Tab-separated table of C-alpha atoms in Angstrom:
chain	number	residue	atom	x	y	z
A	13	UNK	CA	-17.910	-1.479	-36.236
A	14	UNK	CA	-20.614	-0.829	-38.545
A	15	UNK	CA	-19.161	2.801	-39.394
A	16	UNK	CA	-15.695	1.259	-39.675
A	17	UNK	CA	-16.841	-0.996	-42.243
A	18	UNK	CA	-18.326	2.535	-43.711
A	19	UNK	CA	-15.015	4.251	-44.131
A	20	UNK	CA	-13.519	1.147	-45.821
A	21	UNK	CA	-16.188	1.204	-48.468
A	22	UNK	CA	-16.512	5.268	-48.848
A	23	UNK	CA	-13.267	6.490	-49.287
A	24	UNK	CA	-13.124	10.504	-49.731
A	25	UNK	CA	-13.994	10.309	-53.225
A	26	UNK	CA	-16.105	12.980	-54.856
A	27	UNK	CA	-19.451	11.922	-55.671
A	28	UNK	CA	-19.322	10.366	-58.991
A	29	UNK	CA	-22.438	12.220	-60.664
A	30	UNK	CA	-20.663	15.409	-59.458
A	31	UNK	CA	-17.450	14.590	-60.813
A	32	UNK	CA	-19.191	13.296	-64.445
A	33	UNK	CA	-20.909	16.908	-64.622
A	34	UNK	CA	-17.168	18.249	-64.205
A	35	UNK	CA	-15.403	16.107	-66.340
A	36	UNK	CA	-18.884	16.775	-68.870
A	37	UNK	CA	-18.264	20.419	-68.379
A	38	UNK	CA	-13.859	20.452	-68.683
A	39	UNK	CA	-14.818	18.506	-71.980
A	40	UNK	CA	-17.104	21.093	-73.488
A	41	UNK	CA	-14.409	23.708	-72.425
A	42	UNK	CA	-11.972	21.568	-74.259
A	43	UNK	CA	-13.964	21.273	-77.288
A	44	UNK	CA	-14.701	24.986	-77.277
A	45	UNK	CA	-10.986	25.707	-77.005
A	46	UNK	CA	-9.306	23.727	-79.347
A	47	UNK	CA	-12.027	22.183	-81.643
A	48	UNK	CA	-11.418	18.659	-80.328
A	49	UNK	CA	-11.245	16.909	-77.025
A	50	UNK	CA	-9.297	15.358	-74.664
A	51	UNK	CA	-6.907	12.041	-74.815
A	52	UNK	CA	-4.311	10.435	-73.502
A	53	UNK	CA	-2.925	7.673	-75.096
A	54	UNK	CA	-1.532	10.054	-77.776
A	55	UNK	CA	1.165	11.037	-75.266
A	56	UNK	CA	2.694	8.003	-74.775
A	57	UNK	CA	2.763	7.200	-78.916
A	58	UNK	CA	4.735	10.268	-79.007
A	59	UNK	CA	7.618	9.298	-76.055
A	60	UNK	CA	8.054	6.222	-78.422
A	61	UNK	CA	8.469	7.970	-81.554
A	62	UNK	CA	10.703	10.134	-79.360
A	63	UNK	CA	12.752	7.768	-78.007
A	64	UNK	CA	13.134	5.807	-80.971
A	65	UNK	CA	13.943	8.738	-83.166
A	66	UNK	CA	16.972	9.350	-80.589
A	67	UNK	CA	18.261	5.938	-80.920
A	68	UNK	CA	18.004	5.066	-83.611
A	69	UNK	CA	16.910	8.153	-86.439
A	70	UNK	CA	17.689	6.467	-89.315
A	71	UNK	CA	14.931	3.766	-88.955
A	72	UNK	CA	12.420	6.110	-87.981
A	73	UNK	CA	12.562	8.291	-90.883
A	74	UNK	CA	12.164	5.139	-92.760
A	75	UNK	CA	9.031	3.634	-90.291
A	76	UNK	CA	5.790	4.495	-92.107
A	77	UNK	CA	4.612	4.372	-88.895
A	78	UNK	CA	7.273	6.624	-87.044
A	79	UNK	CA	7.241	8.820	-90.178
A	80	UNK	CA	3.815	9.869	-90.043
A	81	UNK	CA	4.914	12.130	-86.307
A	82	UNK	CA	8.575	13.321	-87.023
A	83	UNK	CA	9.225	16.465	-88.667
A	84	UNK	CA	12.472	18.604	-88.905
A	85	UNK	CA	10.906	21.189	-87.312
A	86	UNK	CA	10.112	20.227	-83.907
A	87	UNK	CA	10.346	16.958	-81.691
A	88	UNK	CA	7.511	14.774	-81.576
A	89	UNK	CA	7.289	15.535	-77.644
A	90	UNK	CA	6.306	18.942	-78.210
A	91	UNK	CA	3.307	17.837	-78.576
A	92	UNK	CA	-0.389	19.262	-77.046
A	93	UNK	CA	-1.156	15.886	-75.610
A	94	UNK	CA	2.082	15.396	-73.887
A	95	UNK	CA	1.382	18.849	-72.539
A	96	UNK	CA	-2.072	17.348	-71.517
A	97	UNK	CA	-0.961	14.017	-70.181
A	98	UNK	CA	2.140	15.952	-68.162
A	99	UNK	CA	-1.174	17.964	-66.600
A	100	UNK	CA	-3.187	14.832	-65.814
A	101	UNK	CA	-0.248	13.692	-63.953
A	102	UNK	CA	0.101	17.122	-62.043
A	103	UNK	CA	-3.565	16.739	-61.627
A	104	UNK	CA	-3.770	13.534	-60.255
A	105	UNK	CA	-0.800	15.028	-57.773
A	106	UNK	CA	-2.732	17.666	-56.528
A	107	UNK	CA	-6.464	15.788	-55.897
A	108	UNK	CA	-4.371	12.915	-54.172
A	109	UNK	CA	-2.583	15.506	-51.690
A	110	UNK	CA	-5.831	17.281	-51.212
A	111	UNK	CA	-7.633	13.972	-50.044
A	112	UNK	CA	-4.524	12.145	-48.845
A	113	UNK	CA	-4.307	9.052	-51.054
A	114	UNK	CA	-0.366	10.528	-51.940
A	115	UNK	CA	1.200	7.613	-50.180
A	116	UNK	CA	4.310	5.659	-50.580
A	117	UNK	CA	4.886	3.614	-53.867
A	118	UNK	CA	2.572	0.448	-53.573
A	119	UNK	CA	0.538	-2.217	-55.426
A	120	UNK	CA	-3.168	-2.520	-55.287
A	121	UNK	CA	-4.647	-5.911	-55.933
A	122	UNK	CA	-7.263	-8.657	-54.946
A	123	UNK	CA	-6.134	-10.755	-51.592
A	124	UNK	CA	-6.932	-13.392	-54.102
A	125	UNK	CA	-3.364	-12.633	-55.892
A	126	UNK	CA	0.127	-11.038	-55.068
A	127	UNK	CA	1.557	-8.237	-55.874
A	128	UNK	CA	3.678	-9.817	-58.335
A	129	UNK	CA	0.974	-11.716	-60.485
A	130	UNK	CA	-0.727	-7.867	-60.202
A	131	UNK	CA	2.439	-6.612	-62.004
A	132	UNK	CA	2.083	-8.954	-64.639
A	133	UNK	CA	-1.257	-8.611	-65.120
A	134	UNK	CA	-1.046	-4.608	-65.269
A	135	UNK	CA	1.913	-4.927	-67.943
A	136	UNK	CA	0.006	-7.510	-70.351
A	137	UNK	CA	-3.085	-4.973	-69.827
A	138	UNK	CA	-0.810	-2.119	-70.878
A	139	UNK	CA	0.352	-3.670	-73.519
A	140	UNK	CA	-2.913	-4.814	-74.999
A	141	UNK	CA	-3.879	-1.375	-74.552
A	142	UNK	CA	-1.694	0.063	-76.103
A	143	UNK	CA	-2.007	-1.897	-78.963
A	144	UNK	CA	-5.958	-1.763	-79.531
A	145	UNK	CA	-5.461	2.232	-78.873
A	146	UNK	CA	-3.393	2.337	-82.591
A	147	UNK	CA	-6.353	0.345	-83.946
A	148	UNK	CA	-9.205	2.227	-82.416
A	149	UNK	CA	-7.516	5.289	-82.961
A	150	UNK	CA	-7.875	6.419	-79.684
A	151	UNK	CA	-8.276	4.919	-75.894
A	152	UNK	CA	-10.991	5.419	-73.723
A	153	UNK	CA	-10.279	9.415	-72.913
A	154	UNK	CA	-9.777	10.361	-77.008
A	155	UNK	CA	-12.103	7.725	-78.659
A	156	UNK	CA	-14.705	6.759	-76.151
A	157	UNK	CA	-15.624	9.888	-74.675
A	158	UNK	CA	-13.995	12.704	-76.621
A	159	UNK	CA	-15.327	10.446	-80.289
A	160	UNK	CA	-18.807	10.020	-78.614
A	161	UNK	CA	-19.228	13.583	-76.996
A	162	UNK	CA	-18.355	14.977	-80.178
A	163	UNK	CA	-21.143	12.759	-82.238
A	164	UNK	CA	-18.074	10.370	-83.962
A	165	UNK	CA	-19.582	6.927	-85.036
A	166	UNK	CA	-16.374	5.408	-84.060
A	167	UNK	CA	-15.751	7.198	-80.844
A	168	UNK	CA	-19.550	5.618	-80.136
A	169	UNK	CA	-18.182	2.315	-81.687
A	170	UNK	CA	-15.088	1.952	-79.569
A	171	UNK	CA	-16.949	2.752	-76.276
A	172	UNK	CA	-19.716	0.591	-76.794
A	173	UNK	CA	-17.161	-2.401	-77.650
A	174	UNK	CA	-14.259	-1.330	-75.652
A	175	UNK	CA	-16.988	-2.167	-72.415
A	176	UNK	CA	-18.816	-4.808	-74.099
A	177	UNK	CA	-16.011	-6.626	-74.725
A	178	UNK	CA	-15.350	-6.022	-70.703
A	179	UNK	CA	-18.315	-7.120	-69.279
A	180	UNK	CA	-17.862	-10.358	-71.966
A	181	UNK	CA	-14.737	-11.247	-70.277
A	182	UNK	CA	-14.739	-10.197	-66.844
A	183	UNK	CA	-15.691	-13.775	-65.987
A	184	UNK	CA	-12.043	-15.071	-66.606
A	185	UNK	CA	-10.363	-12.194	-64.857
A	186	UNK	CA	-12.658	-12.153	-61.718
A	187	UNK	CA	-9.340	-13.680	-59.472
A	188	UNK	CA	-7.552	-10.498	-59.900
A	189	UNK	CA	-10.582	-8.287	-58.817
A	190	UNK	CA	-12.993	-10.111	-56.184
B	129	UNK	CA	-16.868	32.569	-81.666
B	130	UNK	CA	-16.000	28.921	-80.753
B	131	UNK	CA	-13.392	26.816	-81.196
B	132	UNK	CA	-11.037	29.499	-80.323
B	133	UNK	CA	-8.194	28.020	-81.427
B	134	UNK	CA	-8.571	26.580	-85.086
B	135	UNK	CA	-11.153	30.313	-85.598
B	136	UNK	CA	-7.199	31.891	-84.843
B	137	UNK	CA	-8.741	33.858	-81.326
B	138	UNK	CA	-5.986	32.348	-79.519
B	139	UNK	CA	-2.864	31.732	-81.067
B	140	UNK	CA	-0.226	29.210	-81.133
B	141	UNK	CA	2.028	30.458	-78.049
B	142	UNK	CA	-0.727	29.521	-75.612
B	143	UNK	CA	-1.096	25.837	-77.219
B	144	UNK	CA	1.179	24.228	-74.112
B	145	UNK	CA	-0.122	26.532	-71.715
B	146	UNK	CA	-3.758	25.671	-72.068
B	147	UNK	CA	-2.886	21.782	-72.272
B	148	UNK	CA	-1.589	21.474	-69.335
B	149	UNK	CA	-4.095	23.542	-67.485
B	150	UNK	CA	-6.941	21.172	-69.327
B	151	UNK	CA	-4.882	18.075	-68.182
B	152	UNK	CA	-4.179	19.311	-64.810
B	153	UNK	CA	-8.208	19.181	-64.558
B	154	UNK	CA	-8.272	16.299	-66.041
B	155	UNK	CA	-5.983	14.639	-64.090
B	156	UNK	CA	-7.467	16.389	-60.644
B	157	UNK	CA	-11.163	15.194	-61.954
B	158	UNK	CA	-9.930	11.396	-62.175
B	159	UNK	CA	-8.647	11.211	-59.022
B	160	UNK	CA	-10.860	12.735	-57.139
B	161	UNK	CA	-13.540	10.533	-58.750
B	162	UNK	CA	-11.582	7.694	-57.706
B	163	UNK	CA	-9.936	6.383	-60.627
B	164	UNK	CA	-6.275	6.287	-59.940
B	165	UNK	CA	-7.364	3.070	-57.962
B	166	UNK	CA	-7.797	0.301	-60.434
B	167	UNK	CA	-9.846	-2.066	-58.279
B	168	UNK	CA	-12.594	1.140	-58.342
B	169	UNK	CA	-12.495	1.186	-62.184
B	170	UNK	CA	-13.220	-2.709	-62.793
B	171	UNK	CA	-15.929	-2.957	-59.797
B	172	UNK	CA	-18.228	-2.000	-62.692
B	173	UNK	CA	-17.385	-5.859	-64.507
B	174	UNK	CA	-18.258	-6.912	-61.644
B	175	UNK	CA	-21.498	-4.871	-59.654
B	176	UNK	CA	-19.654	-3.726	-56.519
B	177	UNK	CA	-18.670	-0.251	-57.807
B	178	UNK	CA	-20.089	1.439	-60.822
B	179	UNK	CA	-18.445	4.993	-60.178
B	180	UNK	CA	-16.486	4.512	-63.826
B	181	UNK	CA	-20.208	4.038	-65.435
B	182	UNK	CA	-21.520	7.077	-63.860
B	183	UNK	CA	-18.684	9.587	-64.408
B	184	UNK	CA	-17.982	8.383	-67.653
B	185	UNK	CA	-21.942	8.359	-68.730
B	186	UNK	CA	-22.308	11.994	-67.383
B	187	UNK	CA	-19.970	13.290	-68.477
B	188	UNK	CA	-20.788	12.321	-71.826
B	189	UNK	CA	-24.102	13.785	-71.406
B	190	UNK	CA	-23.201	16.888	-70.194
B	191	UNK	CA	-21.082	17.150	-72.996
B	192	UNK	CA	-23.573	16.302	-75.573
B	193	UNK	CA	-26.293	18.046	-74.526
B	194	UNK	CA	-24.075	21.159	-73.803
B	195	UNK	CA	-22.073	20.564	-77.406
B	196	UNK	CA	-26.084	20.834	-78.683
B	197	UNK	CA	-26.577	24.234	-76.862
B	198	UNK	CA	-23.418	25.897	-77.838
B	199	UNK	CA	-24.535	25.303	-81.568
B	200	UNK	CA	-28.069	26.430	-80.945
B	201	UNK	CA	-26.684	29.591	-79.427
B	202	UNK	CA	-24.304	29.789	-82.140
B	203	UNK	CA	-21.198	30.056	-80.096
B	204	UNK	CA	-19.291	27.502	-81.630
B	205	UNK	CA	-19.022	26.556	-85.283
B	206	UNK	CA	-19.775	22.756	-85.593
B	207	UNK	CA	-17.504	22.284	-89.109
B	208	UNK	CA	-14.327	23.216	-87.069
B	209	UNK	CA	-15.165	20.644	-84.594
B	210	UNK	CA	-12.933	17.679	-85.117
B	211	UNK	CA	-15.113	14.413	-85.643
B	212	UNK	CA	-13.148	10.985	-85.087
B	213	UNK	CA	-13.037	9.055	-87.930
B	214	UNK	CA	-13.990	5.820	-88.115
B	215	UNK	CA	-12.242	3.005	-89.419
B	216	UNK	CA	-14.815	0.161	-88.929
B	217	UNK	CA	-13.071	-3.108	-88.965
B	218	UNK	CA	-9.961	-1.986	-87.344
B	219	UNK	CA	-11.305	-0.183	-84.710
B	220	UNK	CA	-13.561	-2.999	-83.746
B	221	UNK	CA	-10.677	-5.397	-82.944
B	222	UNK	CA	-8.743	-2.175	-81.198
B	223	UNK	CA	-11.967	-1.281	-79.054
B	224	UNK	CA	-11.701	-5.273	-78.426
B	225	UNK	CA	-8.280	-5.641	-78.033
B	226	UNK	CA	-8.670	-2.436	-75.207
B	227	UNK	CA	-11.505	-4.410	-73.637
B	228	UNK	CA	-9.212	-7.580	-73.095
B	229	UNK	CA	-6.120	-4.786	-71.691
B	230	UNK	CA	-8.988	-3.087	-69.452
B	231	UNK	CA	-10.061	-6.752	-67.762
B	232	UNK	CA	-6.357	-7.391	-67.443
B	233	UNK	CA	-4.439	-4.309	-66.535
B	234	UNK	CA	-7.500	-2.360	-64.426
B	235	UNK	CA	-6.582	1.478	-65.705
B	236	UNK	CA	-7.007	2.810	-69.239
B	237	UNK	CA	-4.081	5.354	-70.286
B	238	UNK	CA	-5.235	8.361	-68.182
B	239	UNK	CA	-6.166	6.681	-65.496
B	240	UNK	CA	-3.334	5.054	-64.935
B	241	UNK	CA	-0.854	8.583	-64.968
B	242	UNK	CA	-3.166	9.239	-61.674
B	243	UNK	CA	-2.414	6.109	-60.314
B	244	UNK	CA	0.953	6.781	-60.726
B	245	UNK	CA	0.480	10.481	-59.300
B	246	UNK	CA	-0.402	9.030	-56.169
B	247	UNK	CA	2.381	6.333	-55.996
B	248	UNK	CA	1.081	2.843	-57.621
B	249	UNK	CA	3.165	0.835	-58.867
B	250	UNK	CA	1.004	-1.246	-61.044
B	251	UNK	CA	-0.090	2.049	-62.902
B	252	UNK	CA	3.729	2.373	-63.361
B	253	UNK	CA	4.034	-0.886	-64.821
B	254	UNK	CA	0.324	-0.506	-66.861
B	255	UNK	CA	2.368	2.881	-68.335
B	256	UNK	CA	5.519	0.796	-69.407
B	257	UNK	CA	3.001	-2.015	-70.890
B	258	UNK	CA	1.303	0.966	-73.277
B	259	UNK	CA	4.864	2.127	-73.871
B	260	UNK	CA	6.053	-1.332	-75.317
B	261	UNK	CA	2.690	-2.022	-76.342
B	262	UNK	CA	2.748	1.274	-79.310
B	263	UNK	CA	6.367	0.288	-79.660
B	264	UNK	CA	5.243	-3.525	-81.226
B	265	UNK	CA	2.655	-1.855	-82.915
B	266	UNK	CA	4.931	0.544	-84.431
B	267	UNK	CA	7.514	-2.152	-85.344
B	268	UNK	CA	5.348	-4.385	-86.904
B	269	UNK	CA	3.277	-1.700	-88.291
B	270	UNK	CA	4.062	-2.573	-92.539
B	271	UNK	CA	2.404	-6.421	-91.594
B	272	UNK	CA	-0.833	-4.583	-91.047
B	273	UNK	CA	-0.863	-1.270	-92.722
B	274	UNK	CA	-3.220	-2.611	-95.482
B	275	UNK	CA	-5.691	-3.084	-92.522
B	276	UNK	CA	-4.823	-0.045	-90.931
B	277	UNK	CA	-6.564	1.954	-92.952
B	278	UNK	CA	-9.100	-0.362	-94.308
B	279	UNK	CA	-13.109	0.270	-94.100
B	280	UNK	CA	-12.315	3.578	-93.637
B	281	UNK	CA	-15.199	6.038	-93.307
B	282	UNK	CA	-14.237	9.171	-93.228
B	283	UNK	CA	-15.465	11.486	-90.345
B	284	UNK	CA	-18.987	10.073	-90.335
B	285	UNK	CA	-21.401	10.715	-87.127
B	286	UNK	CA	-23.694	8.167	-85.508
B	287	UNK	CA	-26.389	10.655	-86.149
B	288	UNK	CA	-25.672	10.409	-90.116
B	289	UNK	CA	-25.260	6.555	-89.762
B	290	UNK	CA	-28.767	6.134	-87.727
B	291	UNK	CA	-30.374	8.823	-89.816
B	292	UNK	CA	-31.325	10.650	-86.589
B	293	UNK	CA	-31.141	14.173	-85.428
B	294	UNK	CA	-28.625	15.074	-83.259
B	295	UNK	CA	-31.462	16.358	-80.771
B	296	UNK	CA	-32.780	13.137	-80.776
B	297	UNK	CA	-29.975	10.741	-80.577
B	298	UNK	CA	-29.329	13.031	-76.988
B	299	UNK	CA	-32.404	12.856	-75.936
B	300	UNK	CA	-31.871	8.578	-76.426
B	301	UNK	CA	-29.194	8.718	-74.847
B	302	UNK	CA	-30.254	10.470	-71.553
B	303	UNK	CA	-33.162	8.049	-71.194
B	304	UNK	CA	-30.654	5.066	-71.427
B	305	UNK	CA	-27.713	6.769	-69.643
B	306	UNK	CA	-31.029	7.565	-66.458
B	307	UNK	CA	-31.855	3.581	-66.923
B	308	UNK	CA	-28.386	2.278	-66.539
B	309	UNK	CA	-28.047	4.832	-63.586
B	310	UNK	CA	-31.273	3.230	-61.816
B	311	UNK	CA	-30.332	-0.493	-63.362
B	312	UNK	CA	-27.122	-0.322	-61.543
B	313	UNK	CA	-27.644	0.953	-58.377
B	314	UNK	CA	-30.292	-1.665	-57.471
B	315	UNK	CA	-27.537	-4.138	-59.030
B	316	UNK	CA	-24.582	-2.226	-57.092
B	317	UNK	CA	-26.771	-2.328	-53.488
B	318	UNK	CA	-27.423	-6.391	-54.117
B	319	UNK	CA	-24.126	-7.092	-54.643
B	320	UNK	CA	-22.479	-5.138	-51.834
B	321	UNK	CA	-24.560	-7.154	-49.795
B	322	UNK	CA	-22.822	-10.518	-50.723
B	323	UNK	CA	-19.112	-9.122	-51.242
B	324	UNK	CA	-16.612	-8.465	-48.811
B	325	UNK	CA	-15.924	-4.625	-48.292
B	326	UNK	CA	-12.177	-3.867	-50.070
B	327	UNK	CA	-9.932	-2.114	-48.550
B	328	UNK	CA	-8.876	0.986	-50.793
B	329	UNK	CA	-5.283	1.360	-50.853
């Protein structure tokens, strides 16, 4: 019983020191590479500039927002972070074949709440994240830890808030976690 | 000498090629740690799991203190290296705004194409939120340029805004990033104590 309880709590996770000193170490490779480091957010920015510069060109060009990622000469998906973000997929693939999380499609969430209040609380998150990641330039892979790694006062700024403001709230949100 | 790519040592045709190999150990690094499960990621809000504080806070280090290495050895030219800039105001209220989304939705962006790797649906769903969540943004983008691009300080360090050496703002940094390490594992056996195990899924 007792090891059964074990097994619940450890999943076959890598240890998580171990896996900061590799993630530390792919992020000093990255830097020493390309000159900056690694994101993801940026990726799906440029599937909506994409998409909406397919339906609808005209009001792109004419987005100051849009405008800032089209060019003639190549389409906004062509992008080294959508390259990046494709790869964090594949990734993600290959660790959760290796330890055998690749399962069918499901929903994780507190026995507190269903699946569907999960959904809705996953696409509000999104969204808000989404937002915030225009504002703070960056989510918690290309502002937080790329922007502190590299010494940026704003990557340090957004990770010290971006949690802050976590631990500030996780009161009200406790039902759909514990 | 380093970065290889903006010094011209590797040229533009390998671009793609070398993103997706960083990503695919990205990607393979988040998993493994345990982070395509969003109940994992928020047990650090609440004391029953801090694996998202440790990877994220060693990595860091390791970075940093590496970053600080590859400059003393001179392998990599620190004026190449691209330094976020920092918009003050605005990217308080996004680092806020991404708190609020992290509570809610449980992933951040990368986290969540894992989740969906290994067949979530609510990382699906936390990917279509960002999706429509840059698309408002984008829409409504003119109502807010102004502030957009307000208090903006260029590509300023913490070092230059604390008036500290690099050296030392690591060094800081290890001794709090060892204390939060100690901190929360007392916190994370207390609480395990009291909580009903979770089933991972």
């Amino acid at each position: 019983m007792n090891t059964n309880i074990e097994s619940v709590r450890r999943p076959k996770y890598i240890n998580p020191y171990f896996g900061g000193v590799l993630l530390g170490l792919l992020l000093l490779l990255t830097m020493y590479i390309t000159g900056r480091g690694l994101g993801a957010s940026g990726a799906v920015k440029s599937a909506v500039v994409t998409t909406f510069d397919k339906v609808a060109p005209v009001h792109t060009e004419s987005s100051t927002f849009y405008s800032k990622f089209i060019s003639d000469s190549h389409s906004p998906m062509f992008n080294w972070l959508v390259f990046e973000s494709l790869g964090i997929f594949i990734g993600g693939l290959i660790s959760g074949a290796i330890f055998g999380r690749l399962k069918k499609i499901r929903v994780e969430h507190s026995p507190k709440i269903s699946s569907k209040t999960r959904l809705w609380a996953a696409g509000i998150g999104g969204i808000l994240f989404g937002i915030g990641s225009q504002f703070g330039r960056g989510c918690s892979s290309g502002a937080a830890l790329s922007g502190t790694a590299s010494f940026s006062f704003g990557g340090f700024l957004v990770m010290m808030l971006l949690f802050g403001t976590g631990y500030i709230v996780a009161y009200f949100f406790r039902k759909l976690w514990i | 000498m380093g970065p290889l790519i903006p010094q011209g040592i590797i040229t533009g045709g390998w671009d793609f090629v070398i993103a997706l190999l960083l990503g695919i150990a990205f990607g393979f690094i988040l998993e493994a740690s345990g982070f395509s499960s969003s109940r994992n990621i928020t047990g650090a809000f609440y004391g029953y799991n801090f694996v998202v504080l440790r990877v994220f806070l060693t990595a860091v280090l390791v970075a940093m203190i590496g970053l600080l290495y590859f400059d003393y050895f001179g392998w990599i030219d620190m004026d190449l290296l691209y330094i976020l800039p920092t918009y003050l105001t605005p990217m308080i209220i996004g680092a806020i705004i991404m708190g609020f989304g992290f509570l809610i939705g449980g992933f951040c962006p990368g986290t969540s194409y894992t989740g969906i790797a290994i067949g979530k649906l609510d990382a699906m769903v936390f990917t279509g939120g960002l999706f429509i969540g840059i698309f408002v943004f984008s829409e409504a983008f003119p109502l807010f340029s102004d502030f957009y691009y307000s208090d903006n300080m260029g590509n300023v360090t913490i070092t230059e805004v604390l008036g500290l050496s690099a050296e030392v703002f690591t060094m800081i940094m290890v001794v709090v990033g060892l204390a939060a390490f100690w901190v929360t594992w007392l916190i994370e056996k207390r609480v395990r104590k009291n909580i009903n195990p979770y089933k991972f899924e």
